[in-house]
């Protein structure tokens, strides 16, 4: 997995053409709500269990 | 019929009179554990057509001496319903007799996906007209295959050949030994590879989680089959060490909408290697069994 592949996949998933311009102040004011964190943890656990078809 | 607007169109049934036989093949302990199925060949013995029948056929329908033989995998579901999948089909001539080979690798793949080793492999063998239509000959009625007899081992009963590779020789090993360096001779394995997202400029202020992740990669080489086997399976390329199972990577990223910033979860497919295997270019990718 290369850096380009990760960035390409992320842009594709978010249907963005380029990296959004966010700065330090944006990041600092952003708080991750509990339900978003819970969704993230659930996906993480599932991805460790799930097996997808490789190449 | 009976419509004021449409002229009646009568149809005529074409008698399909395909003869269909069901082959029941026990598969218990046929496939060695820890092996990879490369090819499965069904061999059927086509019996010679008696001279008199041949002469009568030539007189009655000289157009064609061919018949179509079709092999289907029969899946009997738990609810008792049946489903068939086309596996192989070829033309045979009534002037030939002897062993005819059909590639039934996919049927054995389907059977393996059922994960019910004690259940037999069910193959439906149909002999049909060469093609549909009023001009098609009836040569198919003269095609006979020797069938499974009540006793085992009859010389001409159907044969199923299973060609496998022993994965203890031709397969991968699990995870690489972190203590041992990877060299030319290292057998295909999964090696830890950590991706530091915080070190990527574009991820700054945008990717909130994770800071990094273990992606793994497949390294090492695979043992190649001996010359004789590559000659037997010309459709197979060299065996390579590949990521045979991967999994997705969830992330939390910042999304700006209407001037407001919010956190969102996104999942990137095929980002982490779960399993490395040795596989040959050209080997068919098994169709997944639909529920």
Short mmCIF file of C-alpha atoms in Angstrom, two decimals:
data_model
loop_
_atom_site.label_atom_id
_atom_site.label_comp_id
_atom_site.label_asym_id
_atom_site.label_seq_id
_atom_site.Cartn_x
_atom_site.Cartn_y
_atom_site.Cartn_z
CA UNK A 1 0.00 0.00 0.00
CA UNK A 2 1.52 3.30 -1.04
CA UNK A 3 0.80 6.83 0.14
CA UNK A 4 -0.74 7.62 -3.26
CA UNK A 5 -3.07 4.63 -3.02
CA UNK A 6 -4.31 5.67 0.42
CA UNK A 7 -4.92 9.28 -0.68
CA UNK A 8 -6.57 8.15 -3.93
CA UNK A 9 -8.88 5.78 -2.10
CA UNK A 10 -9.82 8.40 0.51
CA UNK A 11 -10.65 11.03 -2.14
CA UNK A 12 -12.69 8.45 -4.03
CA UNK A 13 -14.65 7.39 -0.96
CA UNK A 14 -15.43 11.04 -0.10
CA UNK A 15 -16.04 11.90 -3.77
CA UNK A 16 -13.56 14.75 -3.55
CA UNK A 17 -11.26 15.88 -6.33
CA UNK A 18 -8.57 17.28 -4.03
CA UNK A 19 -7.46 17.46 -0.41
CA UNK A 20 -9.60 19.97 1.49
CA UNK A 21 -7.76 23.04 2.76
CA UNK A 22 -8.00 22.71 6.54
CA UNK A 23 -5.70 24.50 8.95
CA UNK A 24 -4.59 24.15 12.57
CA UNK A 25 -7.51 26.18 13.95
CA UNK A 26 -10.01 23.96 12.08
CA UNK A 27 -8.47 20.88 13.60
CA UNK A 28 -8.40 22.33 17.08
CA UNK A 29 -12.08 23.31 17.13
CA UNK A 30 -13.17 19.95 15.74
CA UNK A 31 -14.50 17.52 18.38
CA UNK A 32 -15.36 13.93 17.45
CA UNK A 33 -18.86 13.19 18.80
CA UNK A 34 -19.37 9.94 20.73
CA UNK A 35 -21.61 8.38 18.08
CA UNK A 36 -18.98 8.96 15.37
CA UNK A 37 -16.27 7.43 17.57
CA UNK A 38 -18.56 4.46 18.31
CA UNK A 39 -19.15 3.96 14.58
CA UNK A 40 -15.40 4.09 13.96
CA UNK A 41 -14.63 1.54 16.69
CA UNK A 42 -17.37 -0.80 15.39
CA UNK A 43 -15.95 -0.65 11.86
CA UNK A 44 -12.45 -1.23 13.20
CA UNK A 45 -13.53 -4.33 15.11
CA UNK A 46 -15.46 -5.62 12.14
CA UNK A 47 -12.56 -5.07 9.74
CA UNK A 48 -10.28 -7.12 11.96
CA UNK A 49 -12.83 -9.95 11.76
CA UNK A 50 -14.07 -9.58 8.19
CA UNK A 51 -12.23 -11.21 5.34
CA UNK A 52 -12.59 -9.67 1.91
CA UNK A 53 -11.50 -11.14 -1.43
CA UNK A 54 -7.95 -10.20 -2.35
CA UNK A 55 -6.54 -9.81 -5.82
CA UNK B 1 -55.63 -15.33 -28.53
CA UNK B 2 -59.20 -13.73 -28.65
CA UNK B 3 -57.74 -10.20 -28.89
CA UNK B 4 -59.39 -7.84 -31.33
CA UNK B 5 -56.10 -6.09 -31.96
CA UNK B 6 -53.59 -8.86 -32.40
CA UNK B 7 -53.61 -11.65 -34.93
CA UNK B 8 -53.34 -14.98 -33.15
CA UNK B 9 -49.90 -16.49 -33.20
CA UNK B 10 -49.74 -20.19 -32.51
CA UNK B 11 -46.55 -21.68 -31.20
CA UNK B 12 -45.22 -25.18 -31.61
CA UNK B 13 -43.30 -27.06 -28.97
CA UNK B 14 -39.95 -28.40 -30.16
CA UNK B 15 -39.46 -31.72 -28.52
CA UNK B 16 -36.24 -31.27 -26.59
CA UNK B 17 -36.01 -34.95 -25.55
CA UNK B 18 -32.63 -34.37 -24.02
CA UNK B 19 -31.48 -37.38 -22.11
CA UNK B 20 -30.18 -36.36 -18.70
CA UNK B 21 -28.27 -38.53 -16.26
CA UNK B 22 -27.26 -37.67 -12.74
CA UNK B 23 -23.76 -38.59 -11.65
CA UNK B 24 -23.28 -39.01 -7.89
CA UNK B 25 -19.62 -38.88 -6.94
CA UNK B 26 -18.45 -39.43 -3.40
CA UNK B 27 -15.85 -36.85 -2.52
CA UNK B 28 -15.00 -37.90 0.99
CA UNK B 29 -11.25 -37.81 1.58
CA UNK B 30 -10.64 -37.30 -2.13
CA UNK B 31 -9.04 -33.90 -1.77
CA UNK B 32 -5.93 -34.05 0.43
CA UNK B 33 -6.01 -31.54 3.31
CA UNK B 34 -3.96 -28.39 2.81
CA UNK B 35 -3.94 -28.75 -0.97
CA UNK B 36 -4.94 -26.48 -3.84
CA UNK B 37 -7.21 -27.83 -6.56
CA UNK B 38 -5.67 -26.98 -9.91
CA UNK B 39 -8.00 -28.91 -12.18
CA UNK B 40 -10.83 -31.45 -11.99
CA UNK B 41 -11.53 -33.56 -15.09
CA UNK B 42 -14.62 -35.70 -15.62
CA UNK B 43 -14.03 -38.51 -18.07
CA UNK B 44 -17.05 -40.26 -19.63
CA UNK B 45 -16.77 -43.31 -21.86
CA UNK B 46 -18.82 -42.81 -25.06
CA UNK B 47 -19.99 -46.20 -26.25
CA UNK B 48 -19.67 -47.05 -29.98
CA UNK B 49 -22.92 -46.74 -31.93
CA UNK B 50 -24.01 -50.03 -33.53
CA UNK B 51 -23.39 -50.10 -37.31
CA UNK B 52 -27.05 -50.69 -38.17
CA UNK B 53 -28.17 -47.66 -36.15
CA UNK B 54 -25.48 -45.55 -37.80
CA UNK B 55 -26.61 -46.57 -41.29
CA UNK B 56 -30.28 -45.89 -40.40
CA UNK B 57 -29.33 -42.45 -39.08
CA UNK B 58 -27.41 -41.60 -42.22
CA UNK B 59 -30.42 -42.50 -44.25
CA UNK B 60 -32.93 -40.59 -42.15
CA UNK B 61 -31.05 -37.43 -41.24
CA UNK B 62 -27.73 -37.16 -43.04
CA UNK B 63 -27.37 -33.52 -42.02
CA UNK B 64 -25.29 -33.83 -38.91
CA UNK B 65 -23.54 -36.43 -36.79
CA UNK B 66 -22.99 -34.22 -33.78
CA UNK B 67 -24.68 -33.94 -30.42
CA UNK B 68 -24.13 -31.46 -27.58
CA UNK B 69 -23.11 -32.81 -24.18
CA UNK B 70 -23.60 -30.42 -21.26
CA UNK B 71 -22.37 -30.84 -17.71
CA UNK B 72 -24.16 -28.98 -14.93
CA UNK B 73 -23.46 -28.89 -11.23
CA UNK B 74 -26.60 -29.73 -9.24
CA UNK B 75 -26.99 -28.03 -5.87
CA UNK B 76 -29.72 -29.43 -3.62
CA UNK B 77 -30.43 -26.69 -1.10
CA UNK B 78 -31.41 -27.24 2.53
CA UNK B 79 -35.03 -26.38 1.69
CA UNK B 80 -35.06 -29.19 -0.88
CA UNK B 81 -35.07 -26.89 -3.92
CA UNK B 82 -32.61 -27.58 -6.73
CA UNK B 83 -30.33 -25.22 -8.61
CA UNK B 84 -28.01 -26.00 -11.51
CA UNK B 85 -24.95 -24.16 -12.79
CA UNK B 86 -23.52 -24.71 -16.28
CA UNK B 87 -20.00 -26.10 -15.96
CA UNK B 88 -18.90 -27.38 -19.36
CA UNK B 89 -20.40 -28.20 -22.76
CA UNK B 90 -18.95 -29.69 -25.93
CA UNK B 91 -19.97 -31.40 -29.14
CA UNK B 92 -19.35 -35.11 -29.69
CA UNK B 93 -19.69 -37.13 -32.86
CA UNK B 94 -21.67 -40.35 -33.15
CA UNK B 95 -18.84 -41.74 -35.24
CA UNK B 96 -16.41 -41.56 -32.35
CA UNK B 97 -16.28 -43.64 -29.21
CA UNK B 98 -13.98 -43.73 -26.17
CA UNK B 99 -13.15 -41.41 -23.27
CA UNK B 100 -14.39 -37.84 -23.46
CA UNK B 101 -12.97 -35.26 -21.04
CA UNK B 102 -14.90 -32.38 -19.42
CA UNK B 103 -13.37 -29.70 -17.22
CA UNK B 104 -15.44 -29.69 -14.01
CA UNK B 105 -13.02 -27.69 -11.86
CA UNK B 106 -15.70 -25.11 -11.17
CA UNK B 107 -18.16 -27.75 -9.97
CA UNK B 108 -15.62 -29.02 -7.45
CA UNK B 109 -14.97 -25.41 -6.38
CA UNK B 110 -18.70 -24.94 -5.74
CA UNK B 111 -18.81 -28.23 -3.83
CA UNK B 112 -15.87 -27.08 -1.70
CA UNK B 113 -17.67 -23.82 -0.88
CA UNK B 114 -20.57 -25.82 0.56
CA UNK B 115 -18.14 -27.05 3.22
CA UNK B 116 -20.10 -30.31 3.58
CA UNK B 117 -17.43 -32.93 2.77
CA UNK B 118 -19.71 -35.88 3.38
CA UNK B 119 -22.11 -34.77 0.67
CA UNK B 120 -21.45 -36.18 -2.82
CA UNK B 121 -20.70 -34.07 -5.88
CA UNK B 122 -23.80 -34.12 -8.13
CA UNK B 123 -23.19 -33.65 -11.84
CA UNK B 124 -26.01 -33.61 -14.39
CA UNK B 125 -24.94 -34.90 -17.80
CA UNK B 126 -27.35 -33.94 -20.63
CA UNK B 127 -27.12 -35.07 -24.25
CA UNK B 128 -29.06 -32.71 -26.51
CA UNK B 129 -29.45 -31.90 -30.14
CA UNK B 130 -26.46 -30.11 -31.63
CA UNK B 131 -28.63 -26.99 -31.91
CA UNK B 132 -32.30 -26.06 -31.76
CA UNK B 133 -34.52 -25.69 -34.77
CA UNK B 134 -36.44 -27.96 -37.15
CA UNK B 135 -33.30 -28.78 -39.19
CA UNK B 136 -31.35 -30.14 -36.22
CA UNK B 137 -30.59 -33.83 -36.58
CA UNK B 138 -31.48 -36.43 -34.03
CA UNK B 139 -27.94 -37.77 -33.72
CA UNK B 140 -28.10 -37.09 -29.97
CA UNK B 141 -30.35 -40.11 -29.54
CA UNK B 142 -27.46 -42.37 -30.53
CA UNK B 143 -25.00 -40.99 -27.98
CA UNK B 144 -24.58 -43.26 -24.97
CA UNK B 145 -22.12 -42.93 -22.10
CA UNK B 146 -21.24 -45.85 -19.87
CA UNK B 147 -22.86 -45.07 -16.57
CA UNK B 148 -21.98 -45.75 -12.97
CA UNK B 149 -22.64 -49.44 -12.48
CA UNK B 150 -24.03 -50.96 -9.31
CA UNK B 151 -20.57 -52.21 -8.56
CA UNK B 152 -17.45 -50.04 -8.25
CA UNK B 153 -14.48 -50.26 -10.50
CA UNK B 154 -16.12 -51.21 -13.78
CA UNK B 155 -13.60 -50.38 -16.50
CA UNK B 156 -15.66 -47.81 -18.33
CA UNK B 157 -17.54 -46.10 -15.53
CA UNK B 158 -17.24 -42.31 -15.26
CA UNK B 159 -13.97 -41.12 -13.76
CA UNK B 160 -13.29 -37.94 -11.84
CA UNK B 161 -9.64 -36.88 -11.82
CA UNK B 162 -8.59 -34.36 -9.18
CA UNK B 163 -5.29 -32.60 -9.82
CA UNK B 164 -4.00 -30.84 -6.73
CA UNK B 165 -0.84 -29.15 -5.48
CA UNK B 166 0.39 -29.84 -1.95
CA UNK B 167 0.49 -26.48 -0.21
CA UNK B 168 3.11 -27.77 2.19
CA UNK B 169 5.46 -27.55 -0.82
CA UNK B 170 3.82 -25.00 -3.11
CA UNK B 171 2.02 -22.78 -0.61
CA UNK B 172 2.85 -19.80 1.55
CA UNK B 173 3.81 -19.75 5.22
CA UNK B 174 1.77 -17.54 7.57
CA UNK B 175 3.50 -14.48 9.00
CA UNK B 176 7.19 -13.89 8.37
CA UNK B 177 9.59 -14.54 11.20
CA UNK B 178 10.31 -10.98 12.44
CA UNK B 179 13.75 -12.14 13.62
CA UNK B 180 14.86 -13.51 10.26
CA UNK B 181 15.71 -11.14 7.36
CA UNK B 182 13.81 -11.69 4.14
CA UNK B 183 16.11 -13.23 1.51
CA UNK B 184 15.79 -14.84 -1.91
CA UNK B 185 15.00 -18.13 -0.30
CA UNK B 186 12.31 -16.83 2.03
CA UNK B 187 9.02 -18.59 1.44
CA UNK B 188 6.05 -16.30 0.71
CA UNK B 189 4.85 -14.75 4.01
CA UNK B 190 3.13 -11.73 5.47
CA UNK B 191 5.50 -9.07 6.78
CA UNK B 192 4.63 -6.23 9.11
CA UNK B 193 4.65 -2.83 7.45
CA UNK B 194 3.55 0.19 9.45
CA UNK B 195 2.09 3.21 7.64
CA UNK B 196 2.55 6.47 9.55
CA UNK B 197 -0.31 8.72 8.47
CA UNK B 198 0.91 11.55 10.69
CA UNK B 199 4.00 11.65 8.56
CA UNK B 200 1.98 12.40 5.42
CA UNK B 201 1.65 16.14 4.65
CA UNK B 202 -1.80 15.84 3.05
CA UNK B 203 -3.22 14.06 6.14
CA UNK B 204 -2.34 16.91 8.49
CA UNK B 205 -5.44 18.51 10.09
CA UNK B 206 -7.63 16.29 7.88
CA UNK B 207 -7.22 12.70 9.14
CA UNK B 208 -8.12 12.57 12.82
CA UNK B 209 -7.91 8.75 13.28
CA UNK B 210 -5.90 6.57 13.08
CA UNK B 211 -2.43 8.16 13.45
CA UNK B 212 -1.08 5.16 11.56
CA UNK B 213 -1.82 1.48 10.90
CA UNK B 214 -0.25 -1.92 10.20
CA UNK B 215 -0.81 -2.55 6.48
CA UNK B 216 1.41 -5.64 6.09
CA UNK B 217 2.83 -6.75 2.75
CA UNK B 218 3.50 -10.09 1.06
CA UNK B 219 7.15 -10.88 0.56
CA UNK B 220 9.23 -13.91 -0.37
CA UNK B 221 8.92 -16.37 -3.24
CA UNK B 222 6.85 -19.42 -4.10
CA UNK B 223 8.04 -22.85 -5.17
CA UNK B 224 7.27 -23.44 -8.85
CA UNK B 225 5.68 -26.72 -10.05
CA UNK B 226 8.07 -29.07 -11.86
CA UNK B 227 8.39 -28.85 -15.66
CA UNK B 228 6.12 -31.84 -16.19
CA UNK B 229 3.24 -30.17 -14.37
CA UNK B 230 3.63 -26.82 -16.15
CA UNK B 231 3.51 -28.79 -19.43
CA UNK B 232 0.31 -30.47 -18.24
CA UNK B 233 -1.26 -27.15 -17.23
CA UNK B 234 -0.11 -24.71 -19.92
CA UNK B 235 -2.78 -22.22 -18.85
CA UNK B 236 -1.04 -21.62 -15.52
CA UNK B 237 1.60 -18.92 -15.18
CA UNK B 238 4.35 -18.81 -12.53
CA UNK B 239 3.24 -18.95 -8.89
CA UNK B 240 3.49 -15.60 -7.15
CA UNK B 241 3.25 -14.40 -3.56
CA UNK B 242 0.09 -12.27 -3.44
CA UNK B 243 -2.34 -10.76 -0.96
CA UNK B 244 -5.17 -13.30 -1.14
CA UNK B 245 -7.26 -11.73 1.61
CA UNK B 246 -7.42 -8.09 2.49
CA UNK B 247 -9.52 -6.00 4.81
CA UNK B 248 -10.66 -2.37 4.95
CA UNK B 249 -9.31 0.57 6.99
CA UNK B 250 -11.80 2.80 8.81
CA UNK B 251 -10.81 6.44 9.36
CA UNK B 252 -12.23 9.59 11.00
CA UNK B 253 -11.74 12.66 8.84
CA UNK B 254 -12.81 16.30 9.04
CA UNK B 255 -15.45 17.39 6.51
CA UNK B 256 -16.23 21.07 5.84
CA UNK B 257 -19.83 21.69 4.83
CA UNK B 258 -21.38 25.13 4.57
CA UNK B 259 -18.52 26.68 6.46
CA UNK B 260 -19.00 24.26 9.35
CA UNK B 261 -16.54 21.48 10.16
CA UNK B 262 -17.69 18.05 11.34
CA UNK B 263 -16.12 14.62 11.92
CA UNK B 264 -17.08 11.75 9.63
CA UNK B 265 -16.19 8.04 9.45
CA UNK B 266 -15.02 6.62 6.12
CA UNK B 267 -13.83 3.10 5.28
CA UNK B 268 -11.09 2.44 2.68
CA UNK B 269 -11.40 -1.03 1.09
CA UNK B 270 -8.51 -3.48 0.60
CA UNK B 271 -6.04 -1.45 2.68
CA UNK B 272 -4.66 -4.15 4.94
CA UNK B 273 -3.38 -7.58 4.05
CA UNK B 274 -5.02 -10.35 6.06
CA UNK B 275 -3.41 -13.32 4.33
CA UNK B 276 -0.64 -13.97 1.77
CA UNK B 277 -0.82 -16.99 -0.58
CA UNK B 278 0.96 -18.48 -3.54
CA UNK B 279 -1.23 -18.31 -6.63
CA UNK B 280 -0.68 -18.80 -10.33
CA UNK B 281 -1.48 -16.28 -12.96
CA UNK B 282 -4.13 -17.74 -15.19
CA UNK B 283 -5.74 -20.01 -12.62
CA UNK B 284 -9.45 -19.38 -12.71
CA UNK B 285 -10.80 -17.26 -9.89
CA UNK B 286 -13.55 -19.48 -8.42
CA UNK B 287 -17.04 -18.07 -8.86
CA UNK B 288 -18.48 -17.38 -5.45
CA UNK B 289 -21.47 -19.58 -4.63
CA UNK B 290 -24.59 -17.39 -4.54
CA UNK B 291 -26.87 -18.03 -1.48
#
